[in-house]
mmCIF file with all atom_site columns, C-alpha atoms in Angstrom:
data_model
loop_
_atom_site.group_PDB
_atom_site.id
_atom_site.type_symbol
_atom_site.label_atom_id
_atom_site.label_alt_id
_atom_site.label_comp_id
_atom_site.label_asym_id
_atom_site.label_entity_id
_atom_site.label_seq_id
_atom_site.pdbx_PDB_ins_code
_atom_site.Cartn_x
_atom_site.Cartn_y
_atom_site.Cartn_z
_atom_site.occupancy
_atom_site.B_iso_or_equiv
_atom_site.pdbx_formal_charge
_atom_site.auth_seq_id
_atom_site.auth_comp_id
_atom_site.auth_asym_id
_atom_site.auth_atom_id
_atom_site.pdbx_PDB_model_num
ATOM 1   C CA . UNK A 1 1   ? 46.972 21.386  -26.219 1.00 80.00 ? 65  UNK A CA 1
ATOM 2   C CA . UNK A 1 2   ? 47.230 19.635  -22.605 1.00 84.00 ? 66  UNK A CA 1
ATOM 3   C CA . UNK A 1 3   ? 43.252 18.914  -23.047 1.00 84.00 ? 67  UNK A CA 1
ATOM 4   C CA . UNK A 1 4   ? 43.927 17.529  -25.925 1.00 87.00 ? 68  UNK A CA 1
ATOM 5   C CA . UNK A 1 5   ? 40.648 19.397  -27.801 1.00 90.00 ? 69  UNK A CA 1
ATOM 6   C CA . UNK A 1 6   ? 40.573 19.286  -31.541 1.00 92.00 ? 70  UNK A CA 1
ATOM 7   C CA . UNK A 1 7   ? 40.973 23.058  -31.570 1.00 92.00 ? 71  UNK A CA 1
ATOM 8   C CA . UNK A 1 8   ? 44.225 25.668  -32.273 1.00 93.00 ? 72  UNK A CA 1
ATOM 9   C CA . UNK A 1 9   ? 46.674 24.777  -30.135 1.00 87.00 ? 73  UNK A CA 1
ATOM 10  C CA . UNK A 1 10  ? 46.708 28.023  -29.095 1.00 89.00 ? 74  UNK A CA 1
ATOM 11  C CA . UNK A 1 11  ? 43.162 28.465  -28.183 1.00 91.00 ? 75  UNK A CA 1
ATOM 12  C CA . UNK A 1 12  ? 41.695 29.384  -24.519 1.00 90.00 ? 76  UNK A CA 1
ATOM 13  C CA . UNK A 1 13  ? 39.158 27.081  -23.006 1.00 88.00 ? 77  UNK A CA 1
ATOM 14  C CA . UNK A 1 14  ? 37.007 28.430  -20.188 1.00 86.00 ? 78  UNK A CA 1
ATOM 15  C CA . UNK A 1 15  ? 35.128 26.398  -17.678 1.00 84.00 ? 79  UNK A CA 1
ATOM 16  C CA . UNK A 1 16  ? 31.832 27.739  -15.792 1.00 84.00 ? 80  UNK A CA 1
ATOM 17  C CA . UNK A 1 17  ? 31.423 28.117  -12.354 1.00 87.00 ? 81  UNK A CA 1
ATOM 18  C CA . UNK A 1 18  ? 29.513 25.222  -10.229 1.00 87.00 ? 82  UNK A CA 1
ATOM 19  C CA . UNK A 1 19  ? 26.234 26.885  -9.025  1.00 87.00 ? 83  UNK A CA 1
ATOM 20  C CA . UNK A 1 20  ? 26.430 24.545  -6.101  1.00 86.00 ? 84  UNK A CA 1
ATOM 21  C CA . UNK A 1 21  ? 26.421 20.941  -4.803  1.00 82.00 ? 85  UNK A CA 1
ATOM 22  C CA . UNK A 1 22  ? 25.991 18.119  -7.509  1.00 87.00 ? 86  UNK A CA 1
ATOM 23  C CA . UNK A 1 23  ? 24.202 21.003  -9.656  1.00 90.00 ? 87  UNK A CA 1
ATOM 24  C CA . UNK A 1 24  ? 26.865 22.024  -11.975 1.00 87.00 ? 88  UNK A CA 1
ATOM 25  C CA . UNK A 1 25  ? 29.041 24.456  -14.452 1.00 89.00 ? 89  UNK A CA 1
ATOM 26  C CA . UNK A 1 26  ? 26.478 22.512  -17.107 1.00 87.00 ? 90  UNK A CA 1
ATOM 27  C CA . UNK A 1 27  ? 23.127 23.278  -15.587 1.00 89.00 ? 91  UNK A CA 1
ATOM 28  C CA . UNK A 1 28  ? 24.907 26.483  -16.010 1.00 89.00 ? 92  UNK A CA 1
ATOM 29  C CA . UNK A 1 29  ? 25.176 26.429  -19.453 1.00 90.00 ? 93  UNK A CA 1
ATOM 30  C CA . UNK A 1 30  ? 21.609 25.017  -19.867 1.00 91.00 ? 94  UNK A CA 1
ATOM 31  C CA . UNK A 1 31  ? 20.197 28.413  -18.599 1.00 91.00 ? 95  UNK A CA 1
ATOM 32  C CA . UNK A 1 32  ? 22.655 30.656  -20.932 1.00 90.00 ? 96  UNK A CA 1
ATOM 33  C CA . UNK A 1 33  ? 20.854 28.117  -23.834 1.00 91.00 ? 97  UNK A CA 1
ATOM 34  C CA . UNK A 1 34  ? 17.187 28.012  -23.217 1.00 93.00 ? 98  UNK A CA 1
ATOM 35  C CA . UNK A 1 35  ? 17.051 31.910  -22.154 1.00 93.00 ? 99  UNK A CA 1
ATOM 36  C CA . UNK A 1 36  ? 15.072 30.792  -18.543 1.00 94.00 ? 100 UNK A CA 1
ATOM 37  C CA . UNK A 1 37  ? 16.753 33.764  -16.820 1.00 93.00 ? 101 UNK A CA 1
ATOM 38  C CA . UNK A 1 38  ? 15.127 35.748  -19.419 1.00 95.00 ? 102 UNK A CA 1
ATOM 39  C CA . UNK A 1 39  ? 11.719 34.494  -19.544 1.00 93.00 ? 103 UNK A CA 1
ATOM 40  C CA . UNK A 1 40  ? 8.794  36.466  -17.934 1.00 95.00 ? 104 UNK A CA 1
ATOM 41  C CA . UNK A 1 41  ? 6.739  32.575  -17.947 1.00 95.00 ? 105 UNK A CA 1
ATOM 42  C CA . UNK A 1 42  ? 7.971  30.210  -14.945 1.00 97.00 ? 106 UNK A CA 1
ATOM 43  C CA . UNK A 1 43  ? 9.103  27.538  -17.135 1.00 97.00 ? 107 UNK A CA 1
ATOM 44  C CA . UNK A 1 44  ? 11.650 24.383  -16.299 1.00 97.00 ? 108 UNK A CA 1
ATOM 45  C CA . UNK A 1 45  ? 14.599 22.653  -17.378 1.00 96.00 ? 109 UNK A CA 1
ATOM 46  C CA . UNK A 1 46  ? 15.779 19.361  -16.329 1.00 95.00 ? 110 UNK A CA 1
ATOM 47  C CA . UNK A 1 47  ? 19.183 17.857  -17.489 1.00 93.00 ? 111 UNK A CA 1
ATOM 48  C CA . UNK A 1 48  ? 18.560 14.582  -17.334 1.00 90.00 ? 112 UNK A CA 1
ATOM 49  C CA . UNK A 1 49  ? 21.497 11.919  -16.330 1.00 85.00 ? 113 UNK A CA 1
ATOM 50  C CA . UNK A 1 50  ? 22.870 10.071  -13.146 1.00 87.00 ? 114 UNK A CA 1
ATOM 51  C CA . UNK A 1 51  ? 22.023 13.059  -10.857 1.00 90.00 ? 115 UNK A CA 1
ATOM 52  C CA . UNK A 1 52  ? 19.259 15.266  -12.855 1.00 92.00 ? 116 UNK A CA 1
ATOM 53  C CA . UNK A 1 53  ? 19.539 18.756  -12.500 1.00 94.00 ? 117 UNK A CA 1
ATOM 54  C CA . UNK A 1 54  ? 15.796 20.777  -12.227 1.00 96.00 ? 118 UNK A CA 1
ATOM 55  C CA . UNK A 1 55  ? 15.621 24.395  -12.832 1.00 96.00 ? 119 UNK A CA 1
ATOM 56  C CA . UNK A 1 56  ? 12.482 26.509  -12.453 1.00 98.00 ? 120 UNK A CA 1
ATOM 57  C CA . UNK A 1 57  ? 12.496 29.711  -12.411 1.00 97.00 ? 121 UNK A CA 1
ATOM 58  C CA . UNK A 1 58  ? 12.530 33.398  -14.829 1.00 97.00 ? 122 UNK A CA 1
ATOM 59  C CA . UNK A 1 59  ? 13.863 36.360  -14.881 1.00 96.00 ? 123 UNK A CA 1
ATOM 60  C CA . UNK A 1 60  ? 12.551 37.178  -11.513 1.00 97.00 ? 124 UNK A CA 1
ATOM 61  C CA . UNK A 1 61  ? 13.733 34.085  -9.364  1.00 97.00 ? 125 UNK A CA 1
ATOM 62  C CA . UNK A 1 62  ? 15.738 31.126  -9.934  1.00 96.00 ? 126 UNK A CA 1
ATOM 63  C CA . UNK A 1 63  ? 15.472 27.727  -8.310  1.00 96.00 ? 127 UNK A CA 1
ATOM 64  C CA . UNK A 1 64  ? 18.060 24.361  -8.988  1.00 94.00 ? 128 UNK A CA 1
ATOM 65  C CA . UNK A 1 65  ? 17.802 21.118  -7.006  1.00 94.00 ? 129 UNK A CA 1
ATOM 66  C CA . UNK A 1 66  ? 19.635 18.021  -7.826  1.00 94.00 ? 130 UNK A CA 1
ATOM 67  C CA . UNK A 1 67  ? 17.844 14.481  -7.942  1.00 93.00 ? 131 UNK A CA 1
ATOM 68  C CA . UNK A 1 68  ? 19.465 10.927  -7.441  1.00 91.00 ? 132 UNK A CA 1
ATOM 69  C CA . UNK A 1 69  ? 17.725 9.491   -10.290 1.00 89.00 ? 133 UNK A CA 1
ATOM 70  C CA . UNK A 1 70  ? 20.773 6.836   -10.729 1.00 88.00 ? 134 UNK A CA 1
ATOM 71  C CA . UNK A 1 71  ? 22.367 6.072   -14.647 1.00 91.00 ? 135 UNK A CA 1
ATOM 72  C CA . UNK A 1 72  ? 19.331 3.595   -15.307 1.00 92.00 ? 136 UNK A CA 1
ATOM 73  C CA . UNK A 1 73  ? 18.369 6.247   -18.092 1.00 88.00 ? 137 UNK A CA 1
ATOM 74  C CA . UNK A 1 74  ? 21.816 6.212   -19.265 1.00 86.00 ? 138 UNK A CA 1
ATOM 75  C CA . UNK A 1 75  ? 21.675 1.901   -19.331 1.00 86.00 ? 139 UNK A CA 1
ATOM 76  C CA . UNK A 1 76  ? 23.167 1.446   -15.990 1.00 89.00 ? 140 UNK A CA 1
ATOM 77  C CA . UNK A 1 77  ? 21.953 -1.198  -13.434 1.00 92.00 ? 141 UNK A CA 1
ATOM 78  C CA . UNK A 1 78  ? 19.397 -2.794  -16.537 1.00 96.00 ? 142 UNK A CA 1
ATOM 79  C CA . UNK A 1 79  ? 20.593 -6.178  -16.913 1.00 97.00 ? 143 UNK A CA 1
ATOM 80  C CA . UNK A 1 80  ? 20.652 -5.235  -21.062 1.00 97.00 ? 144 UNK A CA 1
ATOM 81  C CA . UNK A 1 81  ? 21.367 -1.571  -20.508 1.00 96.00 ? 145 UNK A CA 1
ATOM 82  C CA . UNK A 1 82  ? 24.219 -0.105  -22.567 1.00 95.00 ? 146 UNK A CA 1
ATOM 83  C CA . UNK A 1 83  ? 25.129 3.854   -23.189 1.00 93.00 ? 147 UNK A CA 1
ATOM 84  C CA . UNK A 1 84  ? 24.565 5.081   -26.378 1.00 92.00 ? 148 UNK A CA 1
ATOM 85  C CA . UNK A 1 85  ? 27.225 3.780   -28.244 1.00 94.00 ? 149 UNK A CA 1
ATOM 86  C CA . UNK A 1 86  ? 27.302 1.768   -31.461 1.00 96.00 ? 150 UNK A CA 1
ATOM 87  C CA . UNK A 1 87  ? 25.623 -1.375  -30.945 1.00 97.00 ? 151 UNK A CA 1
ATOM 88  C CA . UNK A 1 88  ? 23.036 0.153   -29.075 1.00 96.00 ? 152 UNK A CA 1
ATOM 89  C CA . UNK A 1 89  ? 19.204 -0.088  -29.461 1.00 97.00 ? 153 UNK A CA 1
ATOM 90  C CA . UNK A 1 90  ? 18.057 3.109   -29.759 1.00 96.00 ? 154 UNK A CA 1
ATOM 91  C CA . UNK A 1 91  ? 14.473 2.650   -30.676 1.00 97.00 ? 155 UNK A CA 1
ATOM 92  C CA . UNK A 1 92  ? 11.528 -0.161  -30.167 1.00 98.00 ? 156 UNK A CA 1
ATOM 93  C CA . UNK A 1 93  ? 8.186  -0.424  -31.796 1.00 97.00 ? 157 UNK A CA 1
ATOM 94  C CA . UNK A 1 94  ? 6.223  -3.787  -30.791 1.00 97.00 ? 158 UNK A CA 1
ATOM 95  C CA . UNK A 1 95  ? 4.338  -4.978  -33.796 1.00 96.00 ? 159 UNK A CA 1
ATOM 96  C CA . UNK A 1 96  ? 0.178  -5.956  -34.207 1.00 94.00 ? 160 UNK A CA 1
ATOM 97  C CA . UNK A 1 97  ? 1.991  -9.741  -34.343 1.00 94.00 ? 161 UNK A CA 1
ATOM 98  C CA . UNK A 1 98  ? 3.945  -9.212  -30.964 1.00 92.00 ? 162 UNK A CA 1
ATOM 99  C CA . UNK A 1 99  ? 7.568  -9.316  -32.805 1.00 96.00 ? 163 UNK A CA 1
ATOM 100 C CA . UNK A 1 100 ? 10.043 -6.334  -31.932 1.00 97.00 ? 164 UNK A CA 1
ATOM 101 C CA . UNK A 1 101 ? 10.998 -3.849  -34.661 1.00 97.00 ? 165 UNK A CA 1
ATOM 102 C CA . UNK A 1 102 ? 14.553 -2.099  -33.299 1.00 97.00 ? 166 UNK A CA 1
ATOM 103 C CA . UNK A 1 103 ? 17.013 0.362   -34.689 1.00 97.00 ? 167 UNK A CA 1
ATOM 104 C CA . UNK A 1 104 ? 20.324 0.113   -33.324 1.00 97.00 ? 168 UNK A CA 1
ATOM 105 C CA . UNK A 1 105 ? 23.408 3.169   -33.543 1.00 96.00 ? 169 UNK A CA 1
ATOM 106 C CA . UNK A 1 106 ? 25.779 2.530   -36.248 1.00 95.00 ? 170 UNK A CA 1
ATOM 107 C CA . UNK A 1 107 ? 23.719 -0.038  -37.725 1.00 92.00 ? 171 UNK A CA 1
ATOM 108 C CA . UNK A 1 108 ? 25.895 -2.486  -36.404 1.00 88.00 ? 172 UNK A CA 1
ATOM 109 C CA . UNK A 1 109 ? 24.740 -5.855  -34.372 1.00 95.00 ? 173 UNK A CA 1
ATOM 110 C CA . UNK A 1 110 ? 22.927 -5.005  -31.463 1.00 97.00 ? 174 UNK A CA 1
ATOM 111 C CA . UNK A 1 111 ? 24.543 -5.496  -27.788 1.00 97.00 ? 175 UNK A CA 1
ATOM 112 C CA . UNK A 1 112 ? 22.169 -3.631  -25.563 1.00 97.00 ? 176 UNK A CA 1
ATOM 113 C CA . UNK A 1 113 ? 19.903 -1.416  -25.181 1.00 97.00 ? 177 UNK A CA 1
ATOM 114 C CA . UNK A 1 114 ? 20.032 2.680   -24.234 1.00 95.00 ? 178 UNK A CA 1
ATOM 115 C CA . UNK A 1 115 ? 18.190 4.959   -22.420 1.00 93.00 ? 179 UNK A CA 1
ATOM 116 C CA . UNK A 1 116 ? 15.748 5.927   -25.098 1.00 94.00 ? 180 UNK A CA 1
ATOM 117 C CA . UNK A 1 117 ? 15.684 2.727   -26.550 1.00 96.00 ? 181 UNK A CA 1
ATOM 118 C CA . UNK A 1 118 ? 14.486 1.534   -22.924 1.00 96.00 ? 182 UNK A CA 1
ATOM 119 C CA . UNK A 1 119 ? 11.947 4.437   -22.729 1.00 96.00 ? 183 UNK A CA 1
ATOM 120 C CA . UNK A 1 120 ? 10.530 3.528   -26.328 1.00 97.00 ? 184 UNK A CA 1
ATOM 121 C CA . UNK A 1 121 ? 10.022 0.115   -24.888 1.00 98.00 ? 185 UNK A CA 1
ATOM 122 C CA . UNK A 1 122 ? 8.686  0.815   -22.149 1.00 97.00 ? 186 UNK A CA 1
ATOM 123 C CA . UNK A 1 123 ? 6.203  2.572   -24.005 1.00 97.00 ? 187 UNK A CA 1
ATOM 124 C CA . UNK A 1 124 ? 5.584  0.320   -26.471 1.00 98.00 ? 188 UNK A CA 1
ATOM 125 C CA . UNK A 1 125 ? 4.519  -2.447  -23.444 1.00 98.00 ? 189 UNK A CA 1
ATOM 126 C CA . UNK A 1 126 ? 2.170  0.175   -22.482 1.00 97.00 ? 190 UNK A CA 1
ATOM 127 C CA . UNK A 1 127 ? 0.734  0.469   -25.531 1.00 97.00 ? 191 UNK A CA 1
ATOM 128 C CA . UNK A 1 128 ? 0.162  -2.939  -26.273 1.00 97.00 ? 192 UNK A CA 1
ATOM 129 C CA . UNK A 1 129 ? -0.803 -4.266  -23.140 1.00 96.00 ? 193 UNK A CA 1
ATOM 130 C CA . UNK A 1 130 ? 2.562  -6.096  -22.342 1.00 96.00 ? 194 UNK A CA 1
ATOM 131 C CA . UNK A 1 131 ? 2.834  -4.483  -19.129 1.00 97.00 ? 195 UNK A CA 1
ATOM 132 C CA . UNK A 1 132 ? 0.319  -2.733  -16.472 1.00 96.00 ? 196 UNK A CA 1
ATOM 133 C CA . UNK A 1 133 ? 0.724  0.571   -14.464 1.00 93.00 ? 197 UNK A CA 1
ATOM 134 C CA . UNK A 1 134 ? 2.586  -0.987  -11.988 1.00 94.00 ? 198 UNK A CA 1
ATOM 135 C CA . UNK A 1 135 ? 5.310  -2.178  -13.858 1.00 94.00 ? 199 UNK A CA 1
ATOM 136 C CA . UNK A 1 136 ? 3.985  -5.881  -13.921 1.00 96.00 ? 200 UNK A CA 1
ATOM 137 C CA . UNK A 1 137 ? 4.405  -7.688  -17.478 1.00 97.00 ? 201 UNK A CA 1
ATOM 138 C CA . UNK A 1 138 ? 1.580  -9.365  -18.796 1.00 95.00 ? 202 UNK A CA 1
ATOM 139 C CA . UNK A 1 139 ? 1.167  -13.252 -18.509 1.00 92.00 ? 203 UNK A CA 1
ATOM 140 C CA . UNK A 1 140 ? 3.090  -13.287 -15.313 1.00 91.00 ? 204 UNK A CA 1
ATOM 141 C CA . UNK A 1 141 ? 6.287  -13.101 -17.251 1.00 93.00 ? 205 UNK A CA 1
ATOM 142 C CA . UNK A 1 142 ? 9.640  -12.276 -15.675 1.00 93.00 ? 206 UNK A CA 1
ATOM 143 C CA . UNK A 1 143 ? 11.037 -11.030 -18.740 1.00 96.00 ? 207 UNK A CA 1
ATOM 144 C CA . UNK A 1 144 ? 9.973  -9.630  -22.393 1.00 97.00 ? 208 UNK A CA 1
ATOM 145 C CA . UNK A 1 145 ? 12.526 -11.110 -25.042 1.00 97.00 ? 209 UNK A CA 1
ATOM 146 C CA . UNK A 1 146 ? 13.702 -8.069  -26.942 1.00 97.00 ? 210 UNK A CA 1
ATOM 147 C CA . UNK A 1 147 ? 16.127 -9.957  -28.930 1.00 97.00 ? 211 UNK A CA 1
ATOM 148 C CA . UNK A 1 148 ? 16.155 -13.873 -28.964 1.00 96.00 ? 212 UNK A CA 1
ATOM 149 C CA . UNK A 1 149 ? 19.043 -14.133 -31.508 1.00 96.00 ? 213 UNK A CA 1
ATOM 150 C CA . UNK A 1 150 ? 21.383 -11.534 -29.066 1.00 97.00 ? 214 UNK A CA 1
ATOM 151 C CA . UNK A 1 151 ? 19.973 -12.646 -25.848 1.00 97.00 ? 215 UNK A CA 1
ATOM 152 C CA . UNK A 1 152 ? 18.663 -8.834  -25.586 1.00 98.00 ? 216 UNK A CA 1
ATOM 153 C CA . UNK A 1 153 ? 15.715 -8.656  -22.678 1.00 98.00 ? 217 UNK A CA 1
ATOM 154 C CA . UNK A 1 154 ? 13.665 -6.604  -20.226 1.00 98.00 ? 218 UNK A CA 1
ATOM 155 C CA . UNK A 1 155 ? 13.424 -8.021  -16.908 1.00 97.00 ? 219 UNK A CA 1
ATOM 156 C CA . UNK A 1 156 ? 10.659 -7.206  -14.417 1.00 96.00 ? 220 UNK A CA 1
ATOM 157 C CA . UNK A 1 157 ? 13.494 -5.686  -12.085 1.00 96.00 ? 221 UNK A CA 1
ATOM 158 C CA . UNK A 1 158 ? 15.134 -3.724  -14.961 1.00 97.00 ? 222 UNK A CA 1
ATOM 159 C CA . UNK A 1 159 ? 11.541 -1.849  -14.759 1.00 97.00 ? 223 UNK A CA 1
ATOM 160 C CA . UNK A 1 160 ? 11.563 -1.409  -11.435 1.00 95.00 ? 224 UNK A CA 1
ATOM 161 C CA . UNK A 1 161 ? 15.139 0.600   -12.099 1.00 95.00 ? 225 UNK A CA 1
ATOM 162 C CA . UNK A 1 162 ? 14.120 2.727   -14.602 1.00 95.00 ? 226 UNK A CA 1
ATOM 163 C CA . UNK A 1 163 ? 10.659 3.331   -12.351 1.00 95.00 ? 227 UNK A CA 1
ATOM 164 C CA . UNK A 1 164 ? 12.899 4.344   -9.147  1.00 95.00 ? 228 UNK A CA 1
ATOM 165 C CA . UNK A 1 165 ? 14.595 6.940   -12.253 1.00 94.00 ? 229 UNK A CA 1
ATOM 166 C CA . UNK A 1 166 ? 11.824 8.516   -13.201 1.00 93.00 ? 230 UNK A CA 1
ATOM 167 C CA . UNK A 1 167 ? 10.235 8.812   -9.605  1.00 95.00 ? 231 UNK A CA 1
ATOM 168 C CA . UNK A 1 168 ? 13.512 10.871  -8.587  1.00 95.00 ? 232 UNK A CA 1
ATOM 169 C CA . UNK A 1 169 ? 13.157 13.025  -11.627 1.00 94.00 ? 233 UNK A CA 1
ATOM 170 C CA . UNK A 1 170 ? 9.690  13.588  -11.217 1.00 95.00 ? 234 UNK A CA 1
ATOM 171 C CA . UNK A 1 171 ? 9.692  14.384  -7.318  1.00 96.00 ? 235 UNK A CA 1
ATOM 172 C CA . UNK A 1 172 ? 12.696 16.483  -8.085  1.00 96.00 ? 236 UNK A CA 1
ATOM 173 C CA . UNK A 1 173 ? 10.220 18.753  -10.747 1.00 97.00 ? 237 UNK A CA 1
ATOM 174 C CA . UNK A 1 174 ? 7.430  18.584  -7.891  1.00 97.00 ? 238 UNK A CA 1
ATOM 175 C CA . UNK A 1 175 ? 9.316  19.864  -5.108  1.00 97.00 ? 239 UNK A CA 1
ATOM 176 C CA . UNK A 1 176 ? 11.215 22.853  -7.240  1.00 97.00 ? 240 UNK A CA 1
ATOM 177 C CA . UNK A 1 177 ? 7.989  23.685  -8.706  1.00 97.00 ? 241 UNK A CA 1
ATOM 178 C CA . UNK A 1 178 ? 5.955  23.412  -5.005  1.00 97.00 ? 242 UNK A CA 1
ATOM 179 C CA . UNK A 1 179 ? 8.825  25.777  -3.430  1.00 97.00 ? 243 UNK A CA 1
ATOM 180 C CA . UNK A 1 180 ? 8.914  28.390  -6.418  1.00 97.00 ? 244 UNK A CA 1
ATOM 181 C CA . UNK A 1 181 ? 4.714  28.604  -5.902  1.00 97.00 ? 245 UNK A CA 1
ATOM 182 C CA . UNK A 1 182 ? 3.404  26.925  -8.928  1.00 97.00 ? 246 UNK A CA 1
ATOM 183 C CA . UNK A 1 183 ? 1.990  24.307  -9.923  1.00 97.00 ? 247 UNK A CA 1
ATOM 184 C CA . UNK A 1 184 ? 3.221  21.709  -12.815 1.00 96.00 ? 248 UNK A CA 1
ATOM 185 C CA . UNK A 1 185 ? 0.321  23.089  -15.156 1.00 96.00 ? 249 UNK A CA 1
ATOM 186 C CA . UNK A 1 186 ? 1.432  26.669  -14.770 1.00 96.00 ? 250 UNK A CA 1
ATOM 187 C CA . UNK A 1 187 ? 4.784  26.083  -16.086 1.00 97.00 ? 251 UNK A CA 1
ATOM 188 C CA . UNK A 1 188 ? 4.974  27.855  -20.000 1.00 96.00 ? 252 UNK A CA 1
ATOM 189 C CA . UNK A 1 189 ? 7.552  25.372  -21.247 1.00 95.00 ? 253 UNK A CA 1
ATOM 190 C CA . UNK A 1 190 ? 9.439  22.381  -19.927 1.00 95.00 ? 254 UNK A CA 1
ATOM 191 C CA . UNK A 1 191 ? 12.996 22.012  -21.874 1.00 95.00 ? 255 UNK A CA 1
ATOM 192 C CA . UNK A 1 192 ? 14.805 18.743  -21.770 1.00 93.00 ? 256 UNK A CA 1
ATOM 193 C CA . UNK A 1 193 ? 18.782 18.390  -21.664 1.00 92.00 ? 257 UNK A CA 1
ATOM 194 C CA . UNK A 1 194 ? 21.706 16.010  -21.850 1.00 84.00 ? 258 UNK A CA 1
ATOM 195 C CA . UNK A 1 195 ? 23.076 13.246  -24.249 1.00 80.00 ? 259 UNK A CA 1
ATOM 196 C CA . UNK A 1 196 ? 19.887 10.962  -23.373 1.00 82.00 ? 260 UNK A CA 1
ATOM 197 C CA . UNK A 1 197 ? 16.712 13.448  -23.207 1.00 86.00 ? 261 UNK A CA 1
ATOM 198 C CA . UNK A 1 198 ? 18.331 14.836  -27.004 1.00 85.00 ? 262 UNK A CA 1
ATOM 199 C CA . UNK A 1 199 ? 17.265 11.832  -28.610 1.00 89.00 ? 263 UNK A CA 1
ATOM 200 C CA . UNK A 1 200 ? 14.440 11.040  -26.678 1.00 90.00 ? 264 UNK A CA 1
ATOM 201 C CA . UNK A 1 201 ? 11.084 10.634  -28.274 1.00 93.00 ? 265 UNK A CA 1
ATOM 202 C CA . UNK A 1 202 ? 8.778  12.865  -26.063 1.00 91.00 ? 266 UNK A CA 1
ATOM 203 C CA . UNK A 1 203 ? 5.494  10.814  -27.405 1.00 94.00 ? 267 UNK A CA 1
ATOM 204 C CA . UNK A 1 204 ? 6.867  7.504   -25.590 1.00 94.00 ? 268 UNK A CA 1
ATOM 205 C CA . UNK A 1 205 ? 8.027  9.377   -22.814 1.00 91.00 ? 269 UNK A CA 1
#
């Protein structure tokens, strides 16, 4: 009743010990879920969010590191960044005539954009040729218009946010992986956690 849960009144609620320093009770949880500790394979798990936690690791031996990958992913510090809330642009396709095709949560008007509506777009810029490998947007353009009519954009420093993201993420992976013994191909499976990587679309990532 005092957490105020929509369950009986009555009912116990039990929290999960923190495994240690900024890796928590729900990197925890992740394990109990994908059956890691049970695996024979070396296989990883990152929960992805303001500070990522990376697993790898089987039934054998366990290893959890925590990386500073900052809430870019979760719209923070992107000028047109925005949780995942209604009014959020979830996901971007760039047409063959250079207009933007969105969806946005709720179906409601569109006030920003979230993480996997910024990974979709990022992809998307890729794909088209809108922007190189370093992050540079074609034309010499500071920003790509997203949404003229909502004043919804991606500027060439938003990039460089999400960039600085996925770099912490990605060394994180590296360095768990390098101190287990393996190498990123010998991993059997790579599972994907949190409110962001759930509706993520792996392709664009």
């Amino acid at each position: 009743r005092r957490l105020r849960l929509p369950v009986h009144p009555a009912a116990r609620v039990y929290g999960l010990p923190l495994i240690g320093s900024h890796v928590g009770a729900d990197a925890g949880a992740c394990l109990l879920a994908t059956g890691l500790f049970e695996s024979d394979g070396v296989t990883a798990l990152l929960d992805i969010g303001t500070n990522t936690e990376v697993i790898v690791g089987n039934r054998h031996r366990i290893l959890a590191a925590s990386c500073p990958a900052g809430p870019a992913f979760e719209g923070g510090g992107v000028t047109c960044g925005m949780p995942a809330l209604d009014g959020a642009i979830e996901r971007v396709r760039i047409r063959d005539d250079g207009t933007v095709e969105t969806r946005v949560i709720g179906g409601a008007e569109p006030t920003g954009i979230c993480g996997s509506g910024l990974v979709d777009l990022l992809s998307e810029l890729r794909r088209t040729g809108g922007m190189n490998e370093q992050g540079r947007l074609a034309d010499e353009q500071e920003r790509f218009v997203v949404d003229s009519t909502h004043g919804l954009f991606l500027s060439e420093g938003d990039i460089n946010e999400l960039a600085q993201a996925k770099g912490a993420n990605a060394a994180g992976l590296r360095i768990a992986a390098e101190a287990y013994g393996v190498t990123l191909s010998e991993l059997t499976r790579v599972d994907l956690a949190g409110g962001f990587a759930r509706y993520l679309d792996v392709a664009a990532a």
